[in-house]
Coordinates of C-alpha atoms in Angstrom, one line a residue:
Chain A
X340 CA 0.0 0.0 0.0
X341 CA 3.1 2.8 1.2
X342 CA 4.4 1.8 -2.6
X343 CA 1.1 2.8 -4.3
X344 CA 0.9 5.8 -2.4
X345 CA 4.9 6.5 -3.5
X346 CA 3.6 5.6 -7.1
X347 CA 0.4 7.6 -7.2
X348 CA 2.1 10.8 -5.6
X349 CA 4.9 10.7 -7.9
X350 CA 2.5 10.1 -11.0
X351 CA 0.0 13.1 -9.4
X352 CA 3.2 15.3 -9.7
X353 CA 4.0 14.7 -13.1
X354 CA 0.7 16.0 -14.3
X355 CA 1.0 19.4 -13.1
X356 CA 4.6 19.8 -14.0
X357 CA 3.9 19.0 -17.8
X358 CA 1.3 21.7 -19.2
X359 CA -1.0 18.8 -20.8
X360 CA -2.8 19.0 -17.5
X361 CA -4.2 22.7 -17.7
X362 CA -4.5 22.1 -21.5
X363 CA -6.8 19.2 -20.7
X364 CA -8.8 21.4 -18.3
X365 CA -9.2 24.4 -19.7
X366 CA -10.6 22.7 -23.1
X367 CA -12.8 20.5 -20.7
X368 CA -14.4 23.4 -18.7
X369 CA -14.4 25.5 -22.3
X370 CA -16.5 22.7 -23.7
X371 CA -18.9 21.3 -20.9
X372 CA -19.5 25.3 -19.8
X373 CA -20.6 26.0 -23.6
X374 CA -22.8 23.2 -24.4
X375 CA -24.2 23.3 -20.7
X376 CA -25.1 27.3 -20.6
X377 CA -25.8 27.7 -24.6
X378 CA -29.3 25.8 -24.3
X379 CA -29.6 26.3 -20.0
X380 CA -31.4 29.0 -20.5
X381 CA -33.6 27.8 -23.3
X382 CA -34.9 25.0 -20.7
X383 CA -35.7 27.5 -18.1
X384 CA -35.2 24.7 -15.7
X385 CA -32.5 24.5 -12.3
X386 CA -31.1 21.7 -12.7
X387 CA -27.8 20.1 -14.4
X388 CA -29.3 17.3 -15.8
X389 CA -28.2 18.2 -19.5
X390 CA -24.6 18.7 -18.1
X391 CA -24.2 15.1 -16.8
X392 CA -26.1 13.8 -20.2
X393 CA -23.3 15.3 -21.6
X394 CA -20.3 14.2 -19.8
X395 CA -20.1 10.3 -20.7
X396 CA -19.7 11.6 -24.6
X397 CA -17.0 14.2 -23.3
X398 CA -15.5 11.8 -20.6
X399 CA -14.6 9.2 -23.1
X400 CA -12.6 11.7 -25.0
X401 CA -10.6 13.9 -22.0
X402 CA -10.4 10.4 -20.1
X403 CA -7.7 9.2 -22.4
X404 CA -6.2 11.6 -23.2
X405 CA -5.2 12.3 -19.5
X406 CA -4.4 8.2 -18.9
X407 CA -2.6 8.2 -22.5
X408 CA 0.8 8.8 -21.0
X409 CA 0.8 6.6 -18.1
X410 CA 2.4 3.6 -19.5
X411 CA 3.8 4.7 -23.1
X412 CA 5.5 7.0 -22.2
X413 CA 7.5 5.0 -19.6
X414 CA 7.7 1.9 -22.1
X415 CA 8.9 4.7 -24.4
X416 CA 11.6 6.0 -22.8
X417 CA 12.4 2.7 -21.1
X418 CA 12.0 4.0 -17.5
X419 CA 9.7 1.1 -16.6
X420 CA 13.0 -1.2 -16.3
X421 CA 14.2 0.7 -13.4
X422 CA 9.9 1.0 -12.0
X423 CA 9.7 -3.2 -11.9
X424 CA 13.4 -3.5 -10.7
X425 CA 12.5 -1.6 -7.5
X426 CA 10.1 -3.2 -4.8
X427 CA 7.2 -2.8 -6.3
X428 CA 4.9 -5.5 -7.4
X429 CA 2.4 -5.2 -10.5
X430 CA -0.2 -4.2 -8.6
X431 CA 1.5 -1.9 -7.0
X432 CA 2.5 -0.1 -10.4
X433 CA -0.8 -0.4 -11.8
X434 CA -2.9 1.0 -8.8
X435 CA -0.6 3.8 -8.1
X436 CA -1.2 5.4 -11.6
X437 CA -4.6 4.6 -11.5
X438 CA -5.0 6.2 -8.1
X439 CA -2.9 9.0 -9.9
X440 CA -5.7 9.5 -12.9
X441 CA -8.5 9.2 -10.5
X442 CA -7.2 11.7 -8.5
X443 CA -6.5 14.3 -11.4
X444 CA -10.1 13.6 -12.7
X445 CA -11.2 14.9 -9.4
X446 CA -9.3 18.1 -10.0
X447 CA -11.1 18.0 -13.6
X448 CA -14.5 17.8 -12.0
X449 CA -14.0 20.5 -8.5
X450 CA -14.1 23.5 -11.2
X451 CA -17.6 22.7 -12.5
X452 CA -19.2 22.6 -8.8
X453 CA -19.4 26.4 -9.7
X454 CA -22.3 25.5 -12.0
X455 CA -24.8 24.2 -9.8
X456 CA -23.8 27.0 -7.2
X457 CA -24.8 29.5 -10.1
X458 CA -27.5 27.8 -10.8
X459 CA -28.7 27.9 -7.6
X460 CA -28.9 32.0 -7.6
X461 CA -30.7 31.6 -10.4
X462 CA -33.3 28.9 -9.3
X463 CA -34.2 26.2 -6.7
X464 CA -31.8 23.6 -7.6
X465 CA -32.2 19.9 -6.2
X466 CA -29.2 19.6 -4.8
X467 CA -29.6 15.3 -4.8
X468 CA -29.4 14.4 -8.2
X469 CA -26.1 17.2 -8.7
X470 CA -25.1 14.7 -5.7
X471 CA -25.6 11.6 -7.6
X472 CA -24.4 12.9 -10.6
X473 CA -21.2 14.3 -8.9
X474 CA -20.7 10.5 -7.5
X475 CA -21.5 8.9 -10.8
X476 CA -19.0 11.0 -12.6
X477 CA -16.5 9.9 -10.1
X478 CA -17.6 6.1 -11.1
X479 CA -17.9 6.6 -15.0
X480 CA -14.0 8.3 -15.1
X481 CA -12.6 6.1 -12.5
X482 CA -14.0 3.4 -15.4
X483 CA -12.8 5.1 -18.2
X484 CA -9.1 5.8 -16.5
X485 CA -9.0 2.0 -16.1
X486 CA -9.7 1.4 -20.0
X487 CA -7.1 4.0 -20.9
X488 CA -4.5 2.7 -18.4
X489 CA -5.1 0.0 -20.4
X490 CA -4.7 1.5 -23.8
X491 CA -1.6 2.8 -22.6
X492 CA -0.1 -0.4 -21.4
X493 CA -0.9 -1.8 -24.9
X494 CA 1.8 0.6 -26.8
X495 CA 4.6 3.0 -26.4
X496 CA 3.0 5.4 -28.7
X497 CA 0.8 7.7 -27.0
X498 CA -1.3 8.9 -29.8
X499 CA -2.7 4.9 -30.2
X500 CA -2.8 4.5 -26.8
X501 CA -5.7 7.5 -26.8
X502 CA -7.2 6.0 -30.0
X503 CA -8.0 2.8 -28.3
X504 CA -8.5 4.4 -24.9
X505 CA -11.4 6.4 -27.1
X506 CA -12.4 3.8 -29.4
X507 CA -13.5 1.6 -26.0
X508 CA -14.6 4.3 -23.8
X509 CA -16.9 5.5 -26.8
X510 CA -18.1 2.6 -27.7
X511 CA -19.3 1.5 -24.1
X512 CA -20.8 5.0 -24.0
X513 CA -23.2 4.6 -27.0
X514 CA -23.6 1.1 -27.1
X515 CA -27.4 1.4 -25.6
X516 CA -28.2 3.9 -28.1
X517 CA -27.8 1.3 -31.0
X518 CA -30.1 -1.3 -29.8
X519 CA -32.0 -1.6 -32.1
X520 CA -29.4 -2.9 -34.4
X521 CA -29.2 -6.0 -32.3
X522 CA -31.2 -8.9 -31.6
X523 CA -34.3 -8.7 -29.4
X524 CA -32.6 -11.5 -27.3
X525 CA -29.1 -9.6 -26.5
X526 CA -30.6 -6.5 -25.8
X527 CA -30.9 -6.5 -22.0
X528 CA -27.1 -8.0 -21.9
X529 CA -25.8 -5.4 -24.7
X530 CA -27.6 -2.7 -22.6
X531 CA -26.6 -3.6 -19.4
X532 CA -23.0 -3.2 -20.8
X533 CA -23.4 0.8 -21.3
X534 CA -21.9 2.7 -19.2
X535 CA -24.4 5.6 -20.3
X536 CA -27.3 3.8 -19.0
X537 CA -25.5 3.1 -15.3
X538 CA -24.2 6.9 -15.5
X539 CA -27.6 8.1 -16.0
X540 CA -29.4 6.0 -13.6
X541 CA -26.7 7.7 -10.8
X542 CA -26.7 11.0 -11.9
X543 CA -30.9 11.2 -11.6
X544 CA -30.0 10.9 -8.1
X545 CA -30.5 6.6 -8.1
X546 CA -27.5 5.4 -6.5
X547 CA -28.2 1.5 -7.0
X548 CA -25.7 -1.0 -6.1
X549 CA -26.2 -2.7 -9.8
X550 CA -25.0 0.6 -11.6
X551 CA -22.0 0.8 -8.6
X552 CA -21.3 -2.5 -9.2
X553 CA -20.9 -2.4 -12.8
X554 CA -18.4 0.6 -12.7
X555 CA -16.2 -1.5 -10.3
X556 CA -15.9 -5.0 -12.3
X557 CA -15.4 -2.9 -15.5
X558 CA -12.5 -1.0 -13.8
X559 CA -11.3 -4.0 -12.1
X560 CA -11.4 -6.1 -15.4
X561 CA -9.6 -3.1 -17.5
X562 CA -7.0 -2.8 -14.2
X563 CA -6.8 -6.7 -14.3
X564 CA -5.9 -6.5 -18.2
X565 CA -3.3 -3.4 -17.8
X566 CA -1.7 -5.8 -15.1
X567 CA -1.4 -8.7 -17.2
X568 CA -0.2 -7.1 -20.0
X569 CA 2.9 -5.0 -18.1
X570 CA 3.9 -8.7 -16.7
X571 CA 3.6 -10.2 -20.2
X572 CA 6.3 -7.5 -21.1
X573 CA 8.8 -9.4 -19.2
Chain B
X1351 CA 25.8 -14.9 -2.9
X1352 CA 23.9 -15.2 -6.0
X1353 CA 23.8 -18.8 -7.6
X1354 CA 22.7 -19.0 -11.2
X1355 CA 22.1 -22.6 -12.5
X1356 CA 21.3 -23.3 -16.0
X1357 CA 20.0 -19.8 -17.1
X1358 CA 17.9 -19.6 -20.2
X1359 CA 15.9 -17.3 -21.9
X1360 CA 14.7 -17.4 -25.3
X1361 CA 13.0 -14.3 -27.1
X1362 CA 10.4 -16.3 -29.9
X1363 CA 13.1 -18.6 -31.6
X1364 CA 16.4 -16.6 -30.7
X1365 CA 17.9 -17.8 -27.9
X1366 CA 19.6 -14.9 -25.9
X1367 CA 21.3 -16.8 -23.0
X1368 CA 22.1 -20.3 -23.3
X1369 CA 22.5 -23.0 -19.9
X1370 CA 24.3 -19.9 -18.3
X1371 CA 25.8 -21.5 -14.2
X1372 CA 27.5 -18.4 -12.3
X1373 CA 28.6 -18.1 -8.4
X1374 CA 29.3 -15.0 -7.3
X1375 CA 30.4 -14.7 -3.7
X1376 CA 29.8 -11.6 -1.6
X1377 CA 32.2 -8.6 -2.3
X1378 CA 33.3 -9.3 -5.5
X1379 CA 33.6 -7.4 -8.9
X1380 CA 32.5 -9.6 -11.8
X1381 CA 33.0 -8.1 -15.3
X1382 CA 30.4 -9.3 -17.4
X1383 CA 31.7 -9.1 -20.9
X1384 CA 31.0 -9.7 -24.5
X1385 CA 30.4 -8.5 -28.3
X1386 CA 27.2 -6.9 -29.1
X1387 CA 24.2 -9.1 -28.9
X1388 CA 25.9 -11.5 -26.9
X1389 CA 23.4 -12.0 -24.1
X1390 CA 24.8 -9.4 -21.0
X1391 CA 22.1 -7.2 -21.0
X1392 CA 19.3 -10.4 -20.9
X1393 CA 21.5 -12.1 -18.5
X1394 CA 21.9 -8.9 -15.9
X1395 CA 17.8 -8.5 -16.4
X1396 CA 17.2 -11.8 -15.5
X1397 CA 19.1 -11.2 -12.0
X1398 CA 17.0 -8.1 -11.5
X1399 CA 14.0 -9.6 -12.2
X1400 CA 13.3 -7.6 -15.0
X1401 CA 12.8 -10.9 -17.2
X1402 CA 11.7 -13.7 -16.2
X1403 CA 13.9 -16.6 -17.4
X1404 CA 12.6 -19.2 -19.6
X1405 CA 14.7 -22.4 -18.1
X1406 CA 16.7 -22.9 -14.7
X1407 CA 17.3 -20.4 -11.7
X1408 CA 18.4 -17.8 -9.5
X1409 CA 19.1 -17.2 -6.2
X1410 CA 20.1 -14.3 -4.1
X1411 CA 21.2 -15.2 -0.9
X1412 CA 18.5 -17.9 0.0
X1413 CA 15.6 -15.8 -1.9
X1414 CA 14.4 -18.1 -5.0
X1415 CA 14.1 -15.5 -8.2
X1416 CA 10.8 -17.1 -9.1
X1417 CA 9.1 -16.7 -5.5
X1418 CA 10.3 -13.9 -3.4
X1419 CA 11.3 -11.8 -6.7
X1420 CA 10.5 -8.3 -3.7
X1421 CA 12.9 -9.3 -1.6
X1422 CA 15.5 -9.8 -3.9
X1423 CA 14.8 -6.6 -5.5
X1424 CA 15.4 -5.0 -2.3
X1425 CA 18.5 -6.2 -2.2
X1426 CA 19.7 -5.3 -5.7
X1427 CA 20.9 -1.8 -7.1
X1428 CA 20.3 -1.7 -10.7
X1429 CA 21.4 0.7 -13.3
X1430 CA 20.2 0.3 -16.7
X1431 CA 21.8 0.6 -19.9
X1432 CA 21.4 4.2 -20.5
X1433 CA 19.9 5.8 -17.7
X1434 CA 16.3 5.7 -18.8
X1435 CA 15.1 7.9 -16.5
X1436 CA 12.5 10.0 -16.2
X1437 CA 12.6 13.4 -18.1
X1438 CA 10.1 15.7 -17.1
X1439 CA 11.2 15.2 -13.2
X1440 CA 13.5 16.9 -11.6
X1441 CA 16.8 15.2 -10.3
X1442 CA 16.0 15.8 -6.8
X1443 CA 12.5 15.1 -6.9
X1444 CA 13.7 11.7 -8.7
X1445 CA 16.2 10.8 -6.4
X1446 CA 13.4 12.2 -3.1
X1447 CA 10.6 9.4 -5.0
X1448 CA 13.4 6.8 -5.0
X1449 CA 14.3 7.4 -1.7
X1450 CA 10.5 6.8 -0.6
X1451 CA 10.3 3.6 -3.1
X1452 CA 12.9 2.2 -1.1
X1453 CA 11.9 2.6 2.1
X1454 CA 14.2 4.9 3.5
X1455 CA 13.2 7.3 6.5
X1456 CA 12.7 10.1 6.5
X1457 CA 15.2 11.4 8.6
X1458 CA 17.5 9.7 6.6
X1459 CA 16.5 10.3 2.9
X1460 CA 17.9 13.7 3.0
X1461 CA 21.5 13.0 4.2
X1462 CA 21.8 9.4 2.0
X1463 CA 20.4 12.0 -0.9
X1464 CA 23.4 14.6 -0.3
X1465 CA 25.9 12.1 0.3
X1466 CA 24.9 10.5 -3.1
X1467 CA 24.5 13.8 -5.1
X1468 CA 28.4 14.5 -3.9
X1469 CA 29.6 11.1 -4.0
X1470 CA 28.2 10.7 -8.2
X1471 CA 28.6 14.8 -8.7
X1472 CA 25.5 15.7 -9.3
X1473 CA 25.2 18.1 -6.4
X1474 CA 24.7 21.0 -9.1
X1475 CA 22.2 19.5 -11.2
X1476 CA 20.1 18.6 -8.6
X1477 CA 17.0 21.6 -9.5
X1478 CA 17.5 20.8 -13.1
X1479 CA 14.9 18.6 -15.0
X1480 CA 16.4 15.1 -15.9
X1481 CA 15.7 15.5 -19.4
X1482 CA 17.6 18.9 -20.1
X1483 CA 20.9 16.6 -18.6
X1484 CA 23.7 15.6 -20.7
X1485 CA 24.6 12.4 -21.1
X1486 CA 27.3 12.0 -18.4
X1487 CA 25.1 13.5 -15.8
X1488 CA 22.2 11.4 -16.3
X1489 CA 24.7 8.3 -16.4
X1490 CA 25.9 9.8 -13.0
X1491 CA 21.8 10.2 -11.7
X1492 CA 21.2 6.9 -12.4
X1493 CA 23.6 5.7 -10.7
X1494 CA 22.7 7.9 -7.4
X1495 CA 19.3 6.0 -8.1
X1496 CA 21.0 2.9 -8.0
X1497 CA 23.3 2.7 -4.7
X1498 CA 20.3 4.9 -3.1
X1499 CA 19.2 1.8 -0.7
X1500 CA 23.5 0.9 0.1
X1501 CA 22.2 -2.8 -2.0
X1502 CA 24.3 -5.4 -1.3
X1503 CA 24.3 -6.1 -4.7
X1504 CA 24.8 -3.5 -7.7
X1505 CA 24.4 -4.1 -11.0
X1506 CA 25.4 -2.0 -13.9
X1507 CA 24.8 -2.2 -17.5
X1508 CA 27.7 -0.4 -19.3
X1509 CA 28.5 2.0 -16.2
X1510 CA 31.1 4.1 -18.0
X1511 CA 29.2 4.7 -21.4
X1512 CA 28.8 8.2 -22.7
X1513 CA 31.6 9.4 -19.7
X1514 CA 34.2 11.8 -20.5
X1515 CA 37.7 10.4 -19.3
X1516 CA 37.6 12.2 -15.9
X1517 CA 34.2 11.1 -15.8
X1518 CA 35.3 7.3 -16.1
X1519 CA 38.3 7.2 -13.5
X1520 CA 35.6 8.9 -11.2
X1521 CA 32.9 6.2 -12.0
X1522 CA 35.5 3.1 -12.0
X1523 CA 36.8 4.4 -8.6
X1524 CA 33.7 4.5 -7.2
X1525 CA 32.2 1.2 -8.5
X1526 CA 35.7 -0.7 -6.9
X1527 CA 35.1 1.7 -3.5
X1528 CA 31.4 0.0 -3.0
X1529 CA 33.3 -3.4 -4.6
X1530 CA 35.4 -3.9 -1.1
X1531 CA 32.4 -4.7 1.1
X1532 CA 29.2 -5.2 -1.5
X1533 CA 29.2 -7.6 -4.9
X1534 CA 28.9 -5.4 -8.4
X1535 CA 28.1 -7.0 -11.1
X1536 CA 28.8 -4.8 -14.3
X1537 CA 28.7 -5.6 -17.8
X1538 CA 30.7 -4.1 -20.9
X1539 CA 32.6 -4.0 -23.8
X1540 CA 35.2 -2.2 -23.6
X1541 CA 37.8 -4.8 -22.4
X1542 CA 40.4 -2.3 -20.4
X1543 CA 37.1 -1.3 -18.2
X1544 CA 37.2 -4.5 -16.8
X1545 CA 40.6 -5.1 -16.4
X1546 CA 41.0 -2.1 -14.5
X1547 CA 37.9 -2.6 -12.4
X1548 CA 37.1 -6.5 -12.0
X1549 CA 38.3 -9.0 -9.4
X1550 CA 36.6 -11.5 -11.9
X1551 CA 35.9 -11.6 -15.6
X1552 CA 33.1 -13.9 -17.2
X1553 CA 33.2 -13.8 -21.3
X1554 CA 30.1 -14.4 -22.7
X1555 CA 29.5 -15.2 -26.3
X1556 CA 26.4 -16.0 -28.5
X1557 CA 24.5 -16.8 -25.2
X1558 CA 27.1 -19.1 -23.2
X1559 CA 29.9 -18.6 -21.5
X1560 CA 33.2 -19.3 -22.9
X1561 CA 35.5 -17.9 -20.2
X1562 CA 35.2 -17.3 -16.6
X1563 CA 37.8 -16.6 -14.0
X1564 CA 40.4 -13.5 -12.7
X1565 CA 42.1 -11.0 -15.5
X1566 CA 45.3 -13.7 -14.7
X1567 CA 43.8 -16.7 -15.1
X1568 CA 42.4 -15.7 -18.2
X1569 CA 45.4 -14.9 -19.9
X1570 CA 47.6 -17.7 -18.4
X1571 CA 45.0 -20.3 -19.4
X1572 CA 44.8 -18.7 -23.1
X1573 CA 48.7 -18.6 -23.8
X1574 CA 50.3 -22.1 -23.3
X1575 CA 53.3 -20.3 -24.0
X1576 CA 55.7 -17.4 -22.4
X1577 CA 56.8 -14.6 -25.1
X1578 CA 59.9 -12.7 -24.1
X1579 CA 61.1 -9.6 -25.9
X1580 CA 64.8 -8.8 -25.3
X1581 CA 66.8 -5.8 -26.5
X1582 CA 70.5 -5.5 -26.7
X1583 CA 72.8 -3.5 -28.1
X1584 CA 76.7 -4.4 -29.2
X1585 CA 75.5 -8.1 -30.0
X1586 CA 75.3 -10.4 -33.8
X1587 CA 71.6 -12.8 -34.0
X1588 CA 73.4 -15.3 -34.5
X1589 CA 75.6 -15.6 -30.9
X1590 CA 72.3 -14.5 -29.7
X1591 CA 70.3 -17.4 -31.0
X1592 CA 73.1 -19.5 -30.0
X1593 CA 73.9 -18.4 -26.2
X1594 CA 69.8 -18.3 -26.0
X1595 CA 69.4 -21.4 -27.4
X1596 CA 71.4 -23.3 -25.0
X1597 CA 69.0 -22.0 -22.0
X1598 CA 66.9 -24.6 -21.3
X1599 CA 63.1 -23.9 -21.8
X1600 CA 64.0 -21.9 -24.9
X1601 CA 61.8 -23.1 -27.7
X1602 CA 62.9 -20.6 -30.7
X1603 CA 64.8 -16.9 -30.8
X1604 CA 63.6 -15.2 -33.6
X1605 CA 65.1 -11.8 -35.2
X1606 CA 62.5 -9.0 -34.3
X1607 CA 64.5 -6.1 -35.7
X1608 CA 67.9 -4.8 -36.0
X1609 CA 70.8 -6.2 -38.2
X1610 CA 73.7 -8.1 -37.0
X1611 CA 76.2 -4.8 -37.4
X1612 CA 77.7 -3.7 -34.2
X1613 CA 76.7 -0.8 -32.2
X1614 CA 73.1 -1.6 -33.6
X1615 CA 69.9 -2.4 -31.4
X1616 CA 68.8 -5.8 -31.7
X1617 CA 65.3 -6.9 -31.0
X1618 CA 64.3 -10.3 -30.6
X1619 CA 61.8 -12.1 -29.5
X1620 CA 61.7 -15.7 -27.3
X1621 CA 59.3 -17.9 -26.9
X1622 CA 59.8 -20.4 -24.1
X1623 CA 58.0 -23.9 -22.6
X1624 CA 54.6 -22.5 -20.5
X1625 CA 55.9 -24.2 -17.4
X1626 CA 58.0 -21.5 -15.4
X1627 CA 59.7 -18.3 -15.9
X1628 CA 63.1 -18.7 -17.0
X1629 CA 63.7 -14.5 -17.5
X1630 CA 66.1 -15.2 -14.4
X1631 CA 68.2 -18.0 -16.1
X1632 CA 68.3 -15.6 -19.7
X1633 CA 69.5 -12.7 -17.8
X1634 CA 72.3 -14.6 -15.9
X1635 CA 73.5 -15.9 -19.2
X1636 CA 73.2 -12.2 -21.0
X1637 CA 75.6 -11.1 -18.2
X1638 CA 78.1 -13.4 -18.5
X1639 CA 78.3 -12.1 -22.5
X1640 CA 79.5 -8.4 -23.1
X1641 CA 76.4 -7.4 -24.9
X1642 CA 74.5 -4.6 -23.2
X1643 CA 70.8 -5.6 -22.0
X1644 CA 68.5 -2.6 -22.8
X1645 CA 65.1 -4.6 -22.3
X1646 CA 63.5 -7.6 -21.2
X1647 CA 59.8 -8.1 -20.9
X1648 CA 57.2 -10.8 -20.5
X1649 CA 54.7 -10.4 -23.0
X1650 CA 51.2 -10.8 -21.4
X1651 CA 48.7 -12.1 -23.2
X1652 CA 45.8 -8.9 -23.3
X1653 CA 42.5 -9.3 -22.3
X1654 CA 41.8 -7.9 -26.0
X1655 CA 43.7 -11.2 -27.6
X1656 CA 41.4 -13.6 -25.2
X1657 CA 38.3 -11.9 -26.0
X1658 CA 38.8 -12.2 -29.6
X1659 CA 40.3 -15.3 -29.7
X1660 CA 36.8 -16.7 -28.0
X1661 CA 34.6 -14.3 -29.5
X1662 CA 35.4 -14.7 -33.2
X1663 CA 33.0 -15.7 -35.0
X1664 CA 33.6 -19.3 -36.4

């Protein structure tokens, strides 16, 4: 556990040092803050609910792109020989970072709590589902930053770690929208697989153990993979 | 220390190390050495745990490589072949998230981070980012990184690469400093490295080894022969070959350079039996002729000859 914390701390640094994180949350705010106040007004309602419809679509794009470096970039410059020849254990490696991307999504996420508090001069806002939603988009990144972790372990070139990272996350974000391709028969199993349709059932203020559980054996399974994959490397 | 029994690892098809047995006993220098592609760089990743091994094992003290691979890593100090470190980070904040990796209090880190930074000279590069380094200093940073711990066992891949001169008497002086109590392992290729620096010199080749013991054993087990060069002056070859001749142990005298005119210098060379030095019985019969002795010198076989008499390709 005192080596994850070692790892995570170290990779939570490296964010802020490189300007890739303000880059990634300026044009995050810049893009949820315009497609969330461009049409709030045309609701007329207090609440954020089209902010959180909006942030799986948006979340599988700035998740990878934060969890792109993680692994590629030490594979890259060959720094992970001297990470598994101190003693650390897979887990260890694989935790720590995604303890690290967690935690920086967190720091993505704090600046938008000033729009429910200005919506809340401007109307009376139900604080519960912002609650929900704040928790869910907690789940749905901690998900995502598993997938990319896992992107990233795959290659040493960033830019197709965040094309697969993207590829996945957007793909489990739309799957429940293209039902209707499918058989009648696969459609609760397909659907169940969206991590839309467990984002939304959170953020309307639900918090059900099925849609928490799903967000935690999809991260485990992508964290599982990244882990595999780094020991295969040896 | 570390006992290595029948070693293998194979990448697809190509088979990098080959049945590879080692001992190495506590506080000593082995020299790991061999052509490009030979199998040094696989082997030292194998003891670090970096790899695992297709065939046969390790063990590091009584740790087995396969089951306690932590604990060995906590013994080992490993430097990689050229210092991948991290860029973006700054050398002390590298050296501060090493210090915490490896357990070290905290009232500790920050002297064992000082002493390190002036022992490997990187006290003044300590605010600068890794990656804005030159080559030399990031050598010298990754090896800070590597004795950060004190490991009983260090291991370097190609220590002295990319070093000016200085740099390289520096490094070598204070690889053989931690060699007196701890066991180095270090691998490279350029043979006088490990002459200078190794108690022990194992020559590896295509995956096996082909030679293994002390810089003196090596080249007394790869000559069966002793070469002796003498110069004289105010002496004909052909006395010389006679009054040699009759020394026993004397195989053949052969004319090196000079001509048999007097008041010339006269090079030749002996080569004797391998059994024992007879430089004493040559000189005693020199002296009883007039000729004036000007040189006499073993030859030694170099390390250079042995490596590239078992290294050549075939």
């Amino acid at each position: 556990m005192r080596q994850v914390t070692n790892i995570c701390k170290k990779e939570f640094r490296s964010y802020f040092v490189s300007p890739i994180a303000y880059i990634v949350i300026s044009i995050f705010l810049l893009v949820t803050g315009w497609f969330f106040f461009s049409v709030f007004f045309l609701y007329d309602q207090a609440n954020l609910r089209n902010f959180f419809q909006l942030l799986p679509i948006i979340f599988s794009f700035v998740v990878p792109a934060i969890t792109m470096r993680l692994f590629s970039e030490e594979l890259n410059v060959g720094s992970y020989e001297i990470l598994l020849t101190m003693p650390v254990t897979f887990w260890d490696v694989v935790l720590g970072k995604f303890l690290a991307g967690v935690g920086f999504l967190v720091c993505l996420l704090v600046p938008t709590v000033s729009y429910p508090i200005t919506v809340s001069f401007l109307g009376q806002l139900d604080w519960g589902p912002v609650l929900g939603g704040y928790i869910g988009a907690v789940l749905l990144g901690a998900t995502f930053t598993a997938i990319g972790l896992f992107a990233s372990s795959l290659t040493r070139n960033q830019i197709t770690a965040f094309i697969i990272g993207v590829a996945i996350c957007f793909a489990l974000t739309v799957i429940d929208r293209t039902l209707f391709f499918l058989p009648r028969t696969a459609l609760g199993f397909i659907g169940y697989l969206g991590a839309d349709f467990h984002f939304q059932n959170i953020s309307r203020g639900i918090v059900d153990s099925r849609d928490i559980l799903y967000f935690l054996s999809v991260s485990f399974v992508a964290l599982y993979g990244a882990r595999l994959v780094i020991q295969e490397k040896s | 220390m570390i006992h290595v029994k029948g070693l293998t690892k194979y990448f697809g098809d190509l088979c990098a190390v080959n049945q590879i047995d080692l001992d190495i006993p506590r506080g000593e220098i082995m020299g790991l050495l061999g052509p490009n592609g030979a199998g040094k760089t696989t082997t030292l990743r194998m003891l670090t745990g970096f790899l695992r091994p297709t065939a046969g094992s390790i063990h590091v003290k009584d740790y087995a490589a396969d089951e306690e691979a932590l604990e060995i890593k906590k013994l080992i100090g490993y430097l990689p072949e050229s210092a991948p470190l991290y860029h973006d980070m700054l050398v002390y904040d590298y050296l501060n998230y090493v210090a915490d990796i490896r357990g070290l209090e905290k009232d500790r880190k920050q002297s064992q981070i000082r002493r390190l930074a002036d022992l490997c000279g990187i006290s003044e590069v300590m605010h600068r980012p890794i990656g804005e380094l030159s080559r030399g200093y990031k050598q010298r940073v990754g090896l800070a990184h590597s004795m950060m711990n004190d490991p009983e066992i260090l291991i370097v891949d190609e220590p002295t690469s990319g070093l000016d001169p200085n740099q390289i008497v520096e490094i070598r002086d204070i690889i053989r400093k931690i060699g007196k109590e701890k066991t180095v392992i270090l691998s490279t290729h350029i043979l006088s490295e490990a002459e200078a620096t190794c108690d022990r010199i194992v020559i590896i080749d295509r995956g096996k080894i082909v030679a293994d013991g002390s810089t003196e054993t090596l080249s007394r087990s790869a000559s069966g022969e002793l070469v002796i060069n003498i110069s004289l002056k105010d002496a004909d070859f052909d006395s010389v070959k006679a009054e040699l001749g009759s020394v026993e142990g004397v195989r053949t005298t052969t004319l090196l350079k000079g001509d048999n005119e007097a008041g010339d210098t006269l090079d030749v060379k002996v080569t004797c039996e391998g059994v024992g030095d007879i430089r004493g019985e040559i000189y005693r019969k020199i002296k009883e002729t007039d000729w004036v002795l000007l040189e006499l010198h073993r030859e030694t076989k170099t390390l250079e000859n042995i490596f590239r008499e078992l290294t050549r390709e075939n």
